[in-house]
């Protein structure tokens, strides 16, 4: 069964707007990670938030984690055309030896 | 540092042929992973390794074999390729498994005719 599920599946916004993406998971986790994938490329790690953290920032990225609701959100502020990509959340499984990825969110930022 | 590299970048096989995909990392990571990515299916784990000489099955291991003879290399083999194995394959590595980030290679696009 899927551990992390992203929502929405696709998002289209105008440049300069904020983009919010959500991830829900099923079991207790040590941390939750967000990755970006540009078309035709490998995934790139964006941010890791640990289970004892509620919010984390990295540049224009803001990630929150609500362990009581088993959910996380990724906010990209002041989006740019270059933010167009697929975004994945991932959570540790298998005694924290591996990650399980969601199916991803396709973000399109219109110039 | 090259990070994670994969060879080849593209390959076309006929049904029944065999091939090996090579993944190399220069970060001294213990953990290495092979994924396949198909449209609408996200990233699915094929096999992984928690250290030199170890391998373990992931979510979709059938039809694939792996070896980790050296810490820096992780090989993925297809003994008898099938059209269902047409996919993009990604290798990744991490220092401490699910406790920290994974670094991904650029991918290998495989087509099986």
PDB file of C-alpha atoms in Angstrom:
ATOM      1  CA  UNK A   1       0.000   0.000   0.000  1.00  0.00           C
ATOM      2  CA  UNK A   2       1.126   3.539  -0.687  1.00  0.00           C
ATOM      3  CA  UNK A   3       2.765   5.183   2.320  1.00  0.00           C
ATOM      4  CA  UNK A   4       2.861   8.727   1.001  1.00  0.00           C
ATOM      5  CA  UNK A   5       0.143  10.146  -1.214  1.00  0.00           C
ATOM      6  CA  UNK A   6       0.369  13.629  -2.688  1.00  0.00           C
ATOM      7  CA  UNK A   7      -2.488  15.966  -3.388  1.00  0.00           C
ATOM      8  CA  UNK A   8      -3.384  17.427  -5.843  1.00  0.00           C
ATOM      9  CA  UNK A   9      -2.110  15.256  -8.689  1.00  0.00           C
ATOM     10  CA  UNK A  10      -1.594  18.304 -10.883  1.00  0.00           C
ATOM     11  CA  UNK A  11      -1.389  22.021 -10.225  1.00  0.00           C
ATOM     12  CA  UNK A  12      -1.204  24.910 -12.671  1.00  0.00           C
ATOM     13  CA  UNK A  13      -0.485  28.419 -11.449  1.00  0.00           C
ATOM     14  CA  UNK A  14       0.728  31.779 -12.718  1.00  0.00           C
ATOM     15  CA  UNK A  15       4.289  32.922 -12.150  1.00  0.00           C
ATOM     16  CA  UNK A  16       4.514  34.844  -8.902  1.00  0.00           C
ATOM     17  CA  UNK A  17       1.728  32.905  -7.198  1.00  0.00           C
ATOM     18  CA  UNK A  18       2.279  30.489  -4.336  1.00  0.00           C
ATOM     19  CA  UNK A  19       1.987  26.744  -4.821  1.00  0.00           C
ATOM     20  CA  UNK A  20       0.834  24.452  -2.035  1.00  0.00           C
ATOM     21  CA  UNK A  21       1.180  20.692  -2.251  1.00  0.00           C
ATOM     22  CA  UNK A  22       0.090  18.159   0.323  1.00  0.00           C
ATOM     23  CA  UNK A  23       1.233  14.700   1.338  1.00  0.00           C
ATOM     24  CA  UNK A  24      -0.502  12.216   3.610  1.00  0.00           C
ATOM     25  CA  UNK A  25       0.994   9.057   5.037  1.00  0.00           C
ATOM     26  CA  UNK A  26      -0.245   6.074   6.991  1.00  0.00           C
ATOM     27  CA  UNK A  27       2.226   4.972   9.650  1.00  0.00           C
ATOM     28  CA  UNK A  28       4.519   6.663  12.153  1.00  0.00           C
ATOM     29  CA  UNK A  29       7.612   8.122  10.580  1.00  0.00           C
ATOM     30  CA  UNK A  30      11.075   9.279  11.560  1.00  0.00           C
ATOM     31  CA  UNK A  31      11.097  12.000   8.927  1.00  0.00           C
ATOM     32  CA  UNK A  32       9.413  13.098   5.711  1.00  0.00           C
ATOM     33  CA  UNK A  33      11.263  14.246   2.606  1.00  0.00           C
ATOM     34  CA  UNK A  34      10.330  16.229  -0.474  1.00  0.00           C
ATOM     35  CA  UNK A  35      11.987  15.801  -3.861  1.00  0.00           C
ATOM     36  CA  UNK A  36      11.731  17.576  -7.212  1.00  0.00           C
ATOM     37  CA  UNK A  37      12.084  15.990 -10.640  1.00  0.00           C
ATOM     38  CA  UNK A  38      12.541  18.064 -13.764  1.00  0.00           C
ATOM     39  CA  UNK A  39      11.421  16.446 -16.995  1.00  0.00           C
ATOM     40  CA  UNK A  40      13.769  13.680 -18.067  1.00  0.00           C
ATOM     41  CA  UNK A  41      16.053  14.027 -15.041  1.00  0.00           C
ATOM     42  CA  UNK A  42      16.681  12.261 -11.751  1.00  0.00           C
ATOM     43  CA  UNK A  43      15.071  13.318  -8.497  1.00  0.00           C
ATOM     44  CA  UNK A  44      16.684  16.055  -6.452  1.00  0.00           C
ATOM     45  CA  UNK A  45      16.267  16.287  -2.697  1.00  0.00           C
ATOM     46  CA  UNK A  46      14.623  19.524  -1.537  1.00  0.00           C
ATOM     47  CA  UNK A  47      14.074  19.289   2.182  1.00  0.00           C
ATOM     48  CA  UNK A  48      13.844  16.808   5.070  1.00  0.00           C
ATOM     49  CA  UNK A  49      11.676  17.452   8.110  1.00  0.00           C
ATOM     50  CA  UNK A  50      12.025  15.266  11.180  1.00  0.00           C
ATOM     51  CA  UNK A  51       9.129  13.971  13.249  1.00  0.00           C
ATOM     52  CA  UNK A  52       9.921  16.353  16.119  1.00  0.00           C
ATOM     53  CA  UNK A  53       9.854  19.402  13.814  1.00  0.00           C
ATOM     54  CA  UNK A  54       6.688  21.238  12.821  1.00  0.00           C
ATOM     55  CA  UNK A  55       8.006  23.634  10.200  1.00  0.00           C
ATOM     56  CA  UNK A  56      11.135  24.074   8.144  1.00  0.00           C
ATOM     57  CA  UNK A  57      12.267  26.660   5.604  1.00  0.00           C
ATOM     58  CA  UNK A  58      14.732  26.568   2.751  1.00  0.00           C
ATOM     59  CA  UNK A  59      14.812  29.623   0.512  1.00  0.00           C
ATOM     60  CA  UNK A  60      11.353  29.936  -1.071  1.00  0.00           C
ATOM     61  CA  UNK A  61      10.305  26.554   0.291  1.00  0.00           C
ATOM     62  CA  UNK A  62       8.329  26.058   3.468  1.00  0.00           C
ATOM     63  CA  UNK A  63       7.469  22.579   4.712  1.00  0.00           C
ATOM     64  CA  UNK A  64       5.143  21.746   7.580  1.00  0.00           C
ATOM     65  CA  UNK A  65       4.559  18.442   9.297  1.00  0.00           C
ATOM     66  CA  UNK A  66       1.528  17.500  11.373  1.00  0.00           C
ATOM     67  CA  UNK A  67       2.168  14.090  12.897  1.00  0.00           C
ATOM     68  CA  UNK A  68      -1.269  13.989  14.539  1.00  0.00           C
ATOM     69  CA  UNK A  69      -2.904  14.226  11.104  1.00  0.00           C
ATOM     70  CA  UNK A  70      -0.134  12.272   9.392  1.00  0.00           C
ATOM     71  CA  UNK A  71       0.247  14.968   6.783  1.00  0.00           C
ATOM     72  CA  UNK A  72       2.790  17.396   5.379  1.00  0.00           C
ATOM     73  CA  UNK A  73       2.593  20.381   3.076  1.00  0.00           C
ATOM     74  CA  UNK A  74       5.140  21.968   0.762  1.00  0.00           C
ATOM     75  CA  UNK A  75       4.692  25.642  -0.015  1.00  0.00           C
ATOM     76  CA  UNK A  76       6.648  27.289  -2.823  1.00  0.00           C
ATOM     77  CA  UNK A  77       6.354  31.051  -2.581  1.00  0.00           C
ATOM     78  CA  UNK A  78       6.631  33.494  -5.475  1.00  0.00           C
ATOM     79  CA  UNK A  79       6.792  30.674  -8.013  1.00  0.00           C
ATOM     80  CA  UNK A  80       8.888  30.897 -11.162  1.00  0.00           C
ATOM     81  CA  UNK A  81       8.633  29.142 -14.522  1.00  0.00           C
ATOM     82  CA  UNK A  82      11.734  27.189 -13.491  1.00  0.00           C
ATOM     83  CA  UNK A  83       9.727  25.601 -10.641  1.00  0.00           C
ATOM     84  CA  UNK A  84       7.784  23.627 -13.250  1.00  0.00           C
ATOM     85  CA  UNK A  85       8.500  20.022 -12.296  1.00  0.00           C
ATOM     86  CA  UNK A  86       7.091  16.986 -10.529  1.00  0.00           C
ATOM     87  CA  UNK A  87       7.260  16.962  -6.742  1.00  0.00           C
ATOM     88  CA  UNK A  88       7.341  13.841  -4.603  1.00  0.00           C
ATOM     89  CA  UNK A  89       7.068  13.208  -0.909  1.00  0.00           C
ATOM     90  CA  UNK A  90       8.868  10.231   0.580  1.00  0.00           C
ATOM     91  CA  UNK A  91       8.824   8.532   3.967  1.00  0.00           C
ATOM     92  CA  UNK A  92      11.140   5.928   5.515  1.00  0.00           C
ATOM     93  CA  UNK A  93       9.962   2.328   5.576  1.00  0.00           C
ATOM     94  CA  UNK A  94      11.506  -1.082   6.150  1.00  0.00           C
ATOM     95  CA  UNK A  95      13.062  -0.247   9.519  1.00  0.00           C
ATOM     96  CA  UNK A  96      14.207   3.075   8.075  1.00  0.00           C
ATOM     97  CA  UNK A  97      16.418   1.347   5.507  1.00  0.00           C
ATOM     98  CA  UNK A  98      14.591   2.724   2.475  1.00  0.00           C
ATOM     99  CA  UNK A  99      12.118   5.345   1.300  1.00  0.00           C
ATOM    100  CA  UNK A 100       8.668   4.933  -0.173  1.00  0.00           C
ATOM    101  CA  UNK A 101       7.722   7.639  -2.663  1.00  0.00           C
ATOM    102  CA  UNK A 102       4.308   8.958  -3.544  1.00  0.00           C
ATOM    103  CA  UNK A 103       3.168   9.146  -7.164  1.00  0.00           C
ATOM    104  CA  UNK A 104       4.021  12.807  -7.405  1.00  0.00           C
ATOM    105  CA  UNK A 105       2.424  16.156  -8.159  1.00  0.00           C
ATOM    106  CA  UNK A 106       2.923  17.822 -11.522  1.00  0.00           C
ATOM    107  CA  UNK A 107       3.373  21.551 -11.077  1.00  0.00           C
ATOM    108  CA  UNK A 108       3.131  23.861 -14.072  1.00  0.00           C
ATOM    109  CA  UNK A 109       4.050  27.505 -13.606  1.00  0.00           C
ATOM    110  CA  UNK A 110       2.851  29.696 -16.467  1.00  0.00           C
ATOM    111  CA  UNK A 111       5.042  32.674 -17.375  1.00  0.00           C
TER     112      UNK A 111
ATOM    113  CA  UNK B   1      32.596  14.704  -7.038  1.00  0.00           C
ATOM    114  CA  UNK B   2      30.549  13.046  -9.761  1.00  0.00           C
ATOM    115  CA  UNK B   3      27.842  11.979  -7.285  1.00  0.00           C
ATOM    116  CA  UNK B   4      25.779   9.098  -8.690  1.00  0.00           C
ATOM    117  CA  UNK B   5      26.409   8.025 -12.262  1.00  0.00           C
ATOM    118  CA  UNK B   6      24.569   5.489 -14.391  1.00  0.00           C
ATOM    119  CA  UNK B   7      25.548   3.710 -17.567  1.00  0.00           C
ATOM    120  CA  UNK B   8      24.208   3.430 -20.157  1.00  0.00           C
ATOM    121  CA  UNK B   9      21.863   6.413 -20.594  1.00  0.00           C
ATOM    122  CA  UNK B  10      19.735   4.729 -23.256  1.00  0.00           C
ATOM    123  CA  UNK B  11      19.350   1.162 -24.424  1.00  0.00           C
ATOM    124  CA  UNK B  12      17.052  -0.754 -26.751  1.00  0.00           C
ATOM    125  CA  UNK B  13      16.777  -4.511 -26.266  1.00  0.00           C
ATOM    126  CA  UNK B  14      14.887  -7.275 -27.983  1.00  0.00           C
ATOM    127  CA  UNK B  15      12.696  -9.574 -25.920  1.00  0.00           C
ATOM    128  CA  UNK B  16      14.826 -12.277 -24.329  1.00  0.00           C
ATOM    129  CA  UNK B  17      18.104 -10.373 -24.427  1.00  0.00           C
ATOM    130  CA  UNK B  18      20.063  -9.678 -21.286  1.00  0.00           C
ATOM    131  CA  UNK B  19      21.843  -6.589 -20.029  1.00  0.00           C
ATOM    132  CA  UNK B  20      23.425  -5.026 -16.980  1.00  0.00           C
ATOM    133  CA  UNK B  21      22.932  -1.478 -15.762  1.00  0.00           C
ATOM    134  CA  UNK B  22      25.780  -0.019 -13.771  1.00  0.00           C
ATOM    135  CA  UNK B  23      25.443   2.483 -10.960  1.00  0.00           C
ATOM    136  CA  UNK B  24      28.448   4.105  -9.323  1.00  0.00           C
ATOM    137  CA  UNK B  25      28.677   6.551  -6.427  1.00  0.00           C
ATOM    138  CA  UNK B  26      31.701   8.375  -5.066  1.00  0.00           C
ATOM    139  CA  UNK B  27      30.220   9.558  -1.761  1.00  0.00           C
ATOM    140  CA  UNK B  28      31.136   6.473   0.289  1.00  0.00           C
ATOM    141  CA  UNK B  29      27.442   5.761   0.890  1.00  0.00           C
ATOM    142  CA  UNK B  30      26.421   2.497   2.500  1.00  0.00           C
ATOM    143  CA  UNK B  31      22.939   2.302   1.003  1.00  0.00           C
ATOM    144  CA  UNK B  32      22.156   1.985  -2.695  1.00  0.00           C
ATOM    145  CA  UNK B  33      18.857   1.554  -4.521  1.00  0.00           C
ATOM    146  CA  UNK B  34      17.418   0.692  -7.906  1.00  0.00           C
ATOM    147  CA  UNK B  35      14.039   2.134  -8.890  1.00  0.00           C
ATOM    148  CA  UNK B  36      11.906   2.044 -11.980  1.00  0.00           C
ATOM    149  CA  UNK B  37       9.626   4.872 -12.984  1.00  0.00           C
ATOM    150  CA  UNK B  38       6.610   4.379 -15.202  1.00  0.00           C
ATOM    151  CA  UNK B  39       3.914   6.907 -16.155  1.00  0.00           C
ATOM    152  CA  UNK B  40       1.258   7.131 -13.467  1.00  0.00           C
ATOM    153  CA  UNK B  41       3.074   4.638 -11.221  1.00  0.00           C
ATOM    154  CA  UNK B  42       5.528   6.893  -9.456  1.00  0.00           C
ATOM    155  CA  UNK B  43       8.857   5.498  -8.318  1.00  0.00           C
ATOM    156  CA  UNK B  44       8.948   1.807  -7.410  1.00  0.00           C
ATOM    157  CA  UNK B  45      11.832   0.131  -5.612  1.00  0.00           C
ATOM    158  CA  UNK B  46      13.279  -2.923  -7.379  1.00  0.00           C
ATOM    159  CA  UNK B  47      16.184  -3.962  -5.140  1.00  0.00           C
ATOM    160  CA  UNK B  48      18.397  -2.258  -2.626  1.00  0.00           C
ATOM    161  CA  UNK B  49      21.574  -2.798  -0.646  1.00  0.00           C
ATOM    162  CA  UNK B  50      22.450  -1.762   2.890  1.00  0.00           C
ATOM    163  CA  UNK B  51      26.169  -2.305   2.439  1.00  0.00           C
ATOM    164  CA  UNK B  52      28.865  -4.002   0.401  1.00  0.00           C
ATOM    165  CA  UNK B  53      28.006  -7.636  -0.263  1.00  0.00           C
ATOM    166  CA  UNK B  54      24.321  -7.264   0.710  1.00  0.00           C
ATOM    167  CA  UNK B  55      21.169  -7.101  -1.387  1.00  0.00           C
ATOM    168  CA  UNK B  56      17.462  -7.095  -0.580  1.00  0.00           C
ATOM    169  CA  UNK B  57      14.232  -7.204  -2.554  1.00  0.00           C
ATOM    170  CA  UNK B  58      12.097  -4.157  -2.991  1.00  0.00           C
ATOM    171  CA  UNK B  59       8.545  -3.739  -4.196  1.00  0.00           C
ATOM    172  CA  UNK B  60       8.986  -5.100  -7.762  1.00  0.00           C
ATOM    173  CA  UNK B  61      12.011  -7.463  -7.824  1.00  0.00           C
ATOM    174  CA  UNK B  62      10.764 -10.112 -10.286  1.00  0.00           C
ATOM    175  CA  UNK B  63      12.811 -10.369 -13.468  1.00  0.00           C
ATOM    176  CA  UNK B  64      15.780  -8.496 -12.008  1.00  0.00           C
ATOM    177  CA  UNK B  65      18.942  -9.436 -10.164  1.00  0.00           C
ATOM    178  CA  UNK B  66      21.497  -7.230  -8.430  1.00  0.00           C
ATOM    179  CA  UNK B  67      25.000  -7.397  -7.056  1.00  0.00           C
ATOM    180  CA  UNK B  68      27.042  -5.158  -4.758  1.00  0.00           C
ATOM    181  CA  UNK B  69      30.559  -6.560  -4.901  1.00  0.00           C
ATOM    182  CA  UNK B  70      32.144  -3.171  -4.284  1.00  0.00           C
ATOM    183  CA  UNK B  71      30.788  -0.479  -2.000  1.00  0.00           C
ATOM    184  CA  UNK B  72      30.739   2.126  -4.748  1.00  0.00           C
ATOM    185  CA  UNK B  73      28.977   0.022  -7.384  1.00  0.00           C
ATOM    186  CA  UNK B  74      25.498  -1.462  -7.622  1.00  0.00           C
ATOM    187  CA  UNK B  75      24.631  -3.524 -10.700  1.00  0.00           C
ATOM    188  CA  UNK B  76      21.131  -4.278 -11.952  1.00  0.00           C
ATOM    189  CA  UNK B  77      20.750  -7.233 -14.311  1.00  0.00           C
ATOM    190  CA  UNK B  78      17.969  -8.279 -16.608  1.00  0.00           C
ATOM    191  CA  UNK B  79      18.501 -11.920 -17.560  1.00  0.00           C
ATOM    192  CA  UNK B  80      15.715 -12.195 -20.147  1.00  0.00           C
ATOM    193  CA  UNK B  81      14.198  -8.835 -20.964  1.00  0.00           C
ATOM    194  CA  UNK B  82      10.442  -8.496 -21.444  1.00  0.00           C
ATOM    195  CA  UNK B  83       8.425  -5.580 -22.916  1.00  0.00           C
ATOM    196  CA  UNK B  84       6.985  -4.996 -19.408  1.00  0.00           C
ATOM    197  CA  UNK B  85      10.479  -3.952 -18.339  1.00  0.00           C
ATOM    198  CA  UNK B  86      10.405  -0.958 -20.660  1.00  0.00           C
ATOM    199  CA  UNK B  87      10.895   1.884 -18.210  1.00  0.00           C
ATOM    200  CA  UNK B  88      13.223   4.550 -16.900  1.00  0.00           C
ATOM    201  CA  UNK B  89      15.576   3.158 -14.265  1.00  0.00           C
ATOM    202  CA  UNK B  90      17.061   5.283 -11.517  1.00  0.00           C
ATOM    203  CA  UNK B  91      19.821   4.465  -9.112  1.00  0.00           C
ATOM    204  CA  UNK B  92      20.159   6.279  -5.801  1.00  0.00           C
ATOM    205  CA  UNK B  93      22.398   6.198  -2.767  1.00  0.00           C
ATOM    206  CA  UNK B  94      22.270   7.456   0.784  1.00  0.00           C
ATOM    207  CA  UNK B  95      24.536   7.544   3.796  1.00  0.00           C
ATOM    208  CA  UNK B  96      22.096   6.256   6.367  1.00  0.00           C
ATOM    209  CA  UNK B  97      19.108   4.681   4.637  1.00  0.00           C
ATOM    210  CA  UNK B  98      15.797   6.370   5.319  1.00  0.00           C
ATOM    211  CA  UNK B  99      17.296   8.654   7.946  1.00  0.00           C
ATOM    212  CA  UNK B 100      18.654  11.074   5.379  1.00  0.00           C
ATOM    213  CA  UNK B 101      18.426  12.169   1.787  1.00  0.00           C
ATOM    214  CA  UNK B 102      18.919  10.026  -1.271  1.00  0.00           C
ATOM    215  CA  UNK B 103      21.063  11.154  -4.178  1.00  0.00           C
ATOM    216  CA  UNK B 104      19.825  10.099  -7.586  1.00  0.00           C
ATOM    217  CA  UNK B 105      21.554   9.307 -10.837  1.00  0.00           C
ATOM    218  CA  UNK B 106      20.383  10.751 -14.167  1.00  0.00           C
ATOM    219  CA  UNK B 107      18.493   7.605 -15.193  1.00  0.00           C
ATOM    220  CA  UNK B 108      18.636   4.952 -17.902  1.00  0.00           C
ATOM    221  CA  UNK B 109      15.859   4.829 -20.461  1.00  0.00           C
ATOM    222  CA  UNK B 110      15.325   1.187 -21.485  1.00  0.00           C
ATOM    223  CA  UNK B 111      13.063   0.032 -24.272  1.00  0.00           C
ATOM    224  CA  UNK B 112      12.355  -3.669 -24.775  1.00  0.00           C
ATOM    225  CA  UNK B 113      10.876  -4.539 -28.146  1.00  0.00           C
TER     226      UNK B 113
END
